Each structure stands twice: as C-alpha cells, then as structure tokens.
Amino acid sequence: MDEEEKNVEPIKSSDEVKTETTQTGERKGFNITALILGIISLISFCAWYISLPSGIIAIIFSIAGKKDAGRGMGVAGMVMGIIAIVLTILWLVFLGSMIMALNEAGYTY
C-alpha cells in the first residue's frame, strides 16, 4: 500500500488550477473572434454589407491569432470567412445577372 500512496498525486485546489492555466499565457481572443465573425459572415452571405466586412475581418483576426492557442478556431474562422466571401460574390453576380435579364425582357419596376 505504500507504493500506491506514493504514486497518487495530491488534489489541487481551485486557486492552483487557475494560476496554472493563466500563467501559460494562452490567448484565444483573436481566434474566437475569427470563428464568430466567420460564422456570422457565412450565415449572412445574402447581405453583402454584413458578410464582406465580417469575412474580411475574420481572415485578418485568424492571421493575427496564428501563433496563439486555439489555432483550430482561427483556421475554421478563416475558412468560413473565405467561403462566405466567395458565396457573397457569387450571390451578387447572380443578382446582377437576374436584374440584367429582367431589364432585357422588358420588365419595369
């Protein structure tokens, strides 16, 4: 039983756990922001005035948080921002072509 007692680590208090995680210097702010903005830009790709700025800022924040903790969130934010920008551009091209087609058909609005 002495060997088992030697191998057991003492339970750490909540203060010790908090200081361990905060002293490592893990910053996730840029990557979390990039993820949130990527989600917003992807959801709102039909509204170009929301999607384009939030997609661009998501890409910028994911690049800024490249070396921070939570890189997966930053990469996901970057990918979603890029996809949202492409979808927004395709949506604008589609709307432009529909307006041109309606004008050629003689539709007055």
PDB file of C-alpha atoms in Angstrom:
ATOM      1  CA  MET A   1       0.000   0.000   0.000  1.00  0.00           C
ATOM      2  CA  ASP A   2       2.935   2.349   0.450  1.00  0.00           C
ATOM      3  CA  GLU A   3       3.728   2.193  -3.278  1.00  0.00           C
ATOM      4  CA  GLU A   4       0.153   3.108  -4.218  1.00  0.00           C
ATOM      5  CA  GLU A   5       0.171   6.078  -1.865  1.00  0.00           C
ATOM      6  CA  LYS A   6       3.437   7.340  -3.369  1.00  0.00           C
ATOM      7  CA  ASN A   7       2.031   7.269  -6.928  1.00  0.00           C
ATOM      8  CA  VAL A   8      -1.110   9.244  -6.071  1.00  0.00           C
ATOM      9  CA  GLU A   9      -0.874  12.977  -6.740  1.00  0.00           C
ATOM     10  CA  PRO A  10      -2.458  15.352  -4.253  1.00  0.00           C
ATOM     11  CA  ILE A  11      -5.653  17.081  -5.302  1.00  0.00           C
ATOM     12  CA  LYS A  12      -5.039  20.660  -6.347  1.00  0.00           C
ATOM     13  CA  SER A  13      -7.173  23.489  -5.062  1.00  0.00           C
ATOM     14  CA  SER A  14      -9.061  25.711  -7.487  1.00  0.00           C
ATOM     15  CA  ASP A  15      -6.571  28.554  -6.904  1.00  0.00           C
ATOM     16  CA  GLU A  16      -3.678  26.375  -8.015  1.00  0.00           C
ATOM     17  CA  VAL A  17      -5.540  25.270 -11.129  1.00  0.00           C
ATOM     18  CA  LYS A  18      -6.413  28.864 -12.050  1.00  0.00           C
ATOM     19  CA  THR A  19      -2.837  30.045 -11.708  1.00  0.00           C
ATOM     20  CA  GLU A  20      -1.545  27.176 -13.820  1.00  0.00           C
ATOM     21  CA  THR A  21      -3.841  27.959 -16.748  1.00  0.00           C
ATOM     22  CA  THR A  22      -3.381  31.711 -16.625  1.00  0.00           C
ATOM     23  CA  GLN A  23       0.391  31.573 -16.308  1.00  0.00           C
ATOM     24  CA  THR A  24       0.826  29.612 -19.520  1.00  0.00           C
ATOM     25  CA  GLY A  25      -0.126  32.721 -21.483  1.00  0.00           C
ATOM     26  CA  GLU A  26      -2.752  31.084 -23.660  1.00  0.00           C
ATOM     27  CA  ARG A  27      -4.567  33.744 -25.631  1.00  0.00           C
ATOM     28  CA  LYS A  28      -7.535  32.710 -27.679  1.00  0.00           C
ATOM     29  CA  GLY A  29      -9.235  36.063 -28.245  1.00  0.00           C
ATOM     30  CA  PHE A  30      -8.272  36.574 -31.877  1.00  0.00           C
ATOM     31  CA  ASN A  31      -9.145  33.016 -32.828  1.00  0.00           C
ATOM     32  CA  ILE A  32     -12.509  33.040 -31.053  1.00  0.00           C
ATOM     33  CA  THR A  33     -13.330  36.361 -32.711  1.00  0.00           C
ATOM     34  CA  ALA A  34     -12.318  34.977 -36.101  1.00  0.00           C
ATOM     35  CA  LEU A  35     -14.569  31.961 -35.576  1.00  0.00           C
ATOM     36  CA  ILE A  36     -17.562  34.067 -34.540  1.00  0.00           C
ATOM     37  CA  LEU A  37     -17.102  36.506 -37.423  1.00  0.00           C
ATOM     38  CA  GLY A  38     -16.675  33.600 -39.851  1.00  0.00           C
ATOM     39  CA  ILE A  39     -19.969  32.105 -38.674  1.00  0.00           C
ATOM     40  CA  ILE A  40     -21.723  35.480 -38.952  1.00  0.00           C
ATOM     41  CA  SER A  41     -20.361  36.084 -42.445  1.00  0.00           C
ATOM     42  CA  LEU A  42     -21.329  32.604 -43.602  1.00  0.00           C
ATOM     43  CA  ILE A  43     -24.858  32.873 -42.257  1.00  0.00           C
ATOM     44  CA  SER A  44     -25.438  36.334 -43.727  1.00  0.00           C
ATOM     45  CA  PHE A  45     -23.883  35.880 -47.178  1.00  0.00           C
ATOM     46  CA  CYS A  46     -27.036  37.265 -48.825  1.00  0.00           C
ATOM     47  CA  ALA A  47     -26.489  40.585 -47.046  1.00  0.00           C
ATOM     48  CA  TRP A  48     -23.229  41.697 -48.651  1.00  0.00           C
ATOM     49  CA  TYR A  49     -22.867  44.714 -46.361  1.00  0.00           C
ATOM     50  CA  ILE A  50     -22.607  42.348 -43.374  1.00  0.00           C
ATOM     51  CA  SER A  51     -20.922  39.361 -44.957  1.00  0.00           C
ATOM     52  CA  LEU A  52     -17.997  41.007 -46.746  1.00  0.00           C
ATOM     53  CA  PRO A  53     -16.683  43.107 -43.829  1.00  0.00           C
ATOM     54  CA  SER A  54     -17.122  40.323 -41.274  1.00  0.00           C
ATOM     55  CA  GLY A  55     -15.484  37.792 -43.604  1.00  0.00           C
ATOM     56  CA  ILE A  56     -12.505  40.066 -44.218  1.00  0.00           C
ATOM     57  CA  ILE A  57     -12.121  40.834 -40.519  1.00  0.00           C
ATOM     58  CA  ALA A  58     -12.393  37.094 -39.711  1.00  0.00           C
ATOM     59  CA  ILE A  59      -9.484  36.425 -42.054  1.00  0.00           C
ATOM     60  CA  ILE A  60      -7.448  39.249 -40.509  1.00  0.00           C
ATOM     61  CA  PHE A  61      -8.103  38.042 -36.946  1.00  0.00           C
ATOM     62  CA  SER A  62      -7.248  34.451 -37.808  1.00  0.00           C
ATOM     63  CA  ILE A  63      -3.922  35.606 -39.253  1.00  0.00           C
ATOM     64  CA  ALA A  64      -3.296  37.752 -36.161  1.00  0.00           C
ATOM     65  CA  GLY A  65      -4.037  34.809 -33.851  1.00  0.00           C
ATOM     66  CA  LYS A  66      -1.963  32.340 -35.841  1.00  0.00           C
ATOM     67  CA  LYS A  67       0.538  31.706 -33.051  1.00  0.00           C
ATOM     68  CA  ASP A  68      -1.956  31.840 -30.174  1.00  0.00           C
ATOM     69  CA  ALA A  69      -3.717  28.923 -28.553  1.00  0.00           C
ATOM     70  CA  GLY A  70      -6.859  27.669 -30.254  1.00  0.00           C
ATOM     71  CA  ARG A  71      -5.451  27.719 -33.771  1.00  0.00           C
ATOM     72  CA  GLY A  72      -8.200  25.374 -34.920  1.00  0.00           C
ATOM     73  CA  MET A  73     -10.807  28.015 -34.237  1.00  0.00           C
ATOM     74  CA  GLY A  74      -8.756  30.550 -36.168  1.00  0.00           C
ATOM     75  CA  VAL A  75      -8.386  28.246 -39.144  1.00  0.00           C
ATOM     76  CA  ALA A  76     -12.115  27.478 -39.071  1.00  0.00           C
ATOM     77  CA  GLY A  77     -12.866  31.207 -38.952  1.00  0.00           C
ATOM     78  CA  MET A  78     -10.564  31.840 -41.894  1.00  0.00           C
ATOM     79  CA  VAL A  79     -12.112  29.053 -43.967  1.00  0.00           C
ATOM     80  CA  MET A  80     -15.640  30.222 -43.192  1.00  0.00           C
ATOM     81  CA  GLY A  81     -14.687  33.819 -43.986  1.00  0.00           C
ATOM     82  CA  ILE A  82     -13.232  32.807 -47.353  1.00  0.00           C
ATOM     83  CA  ILE A  83     -16.251  30.649 -48.200  1.00  0.00           C
ATOM     84  CA  ALA A  84     -18.600  33.480 -47.195  1.00  0.00           C
ATOM     85  CA  ILE A  85     -16.755  35.984 -49.372  1.00  0.00           C
ATOM     86  CA  VAL A  86     -16.914  33.635 -52.366  1.00  0.00           C
ATOM     87  CA  LEU A  87     -20.619  32.941 -51.753  1.00  0.00           C
ATOM     88  CA  THR A  88     -21.333  36.659 -51.427  1.00  0.00           C
ATOM     89  CA  ILE A  89     -19.570  37.438 -54.694  1.00  0.00           C
ATOM     90  CA  LEU A  90     -21.469  34.619 -56.436  1.00  0.00           C
ATOM     91  CA  TRP A  91     -24.720  35.923 -54.941  1.00  0.00           C
ATOM     92  CA  LEU A  92     -24.020  39.450 -56.213  1.00  0.00           C
ATOM     93  CA  VAL A  93     -23.182  38.124 -59.687  1.00  0.00           C
ATOM     94  CA  PHE A  94     -26.405  36.112 -59.669  1.00  0.00           C
ATOM     95  CA  LEU A  95     -28.473  39.136 -58.630  1.00  0.00           C
ATOM     96  CA  GLY A  96     -26.787  41.311 -61.248  1.00  0.00           C
ATOM     97  CA  SER A  97     -27.464  38.818 -63.993  1.00  0.00           C
ATOM     98  CA  MET A  98     -31.097  38.477 -62.895  1.00  0.00           C
ATOM     99  CA  ILE A  99     -31.579  42.256 -62.989  1.00  0.00           C
ATOM    100  CA  MET A 100     -29.989  42.449 -66.434  1.00  0.00           C
ATOM    101  CA  ALA A 101     -32.158  39.590 -67.709  1.00  0.00           C
ATOM    102  CA  LEU A 102     -35.299  41.242 -66.366  1.00  0.00           C
ATOM    103  CA  ASN A 103     -34.342  44.556 -67.981  1.00  0.00           C
ATOM    104  CA  GLU A 104     -33.787  42.836 -71.338  1.00  0.00           C
ATOM    105  CA  ALA A 105     -37.170  41.098 -71.042  1.00  0.00           C
ATOM    106  CA  GLY A 106     -38.824  44.487 -70.693  1.00  0.00           C
ATOM    107  CA  TYR A 107     -39.756  44.184 -67.034  1.00  0.00           C
ATOM    108  CA  THR A 108     -40.345  47.570 -65.478  1.00  0.00           C
ATOM    109  CA  TYR A 109     -40.134  48.030 -61.784  1.00  0.00           C
TER     110      TYR A 109
END
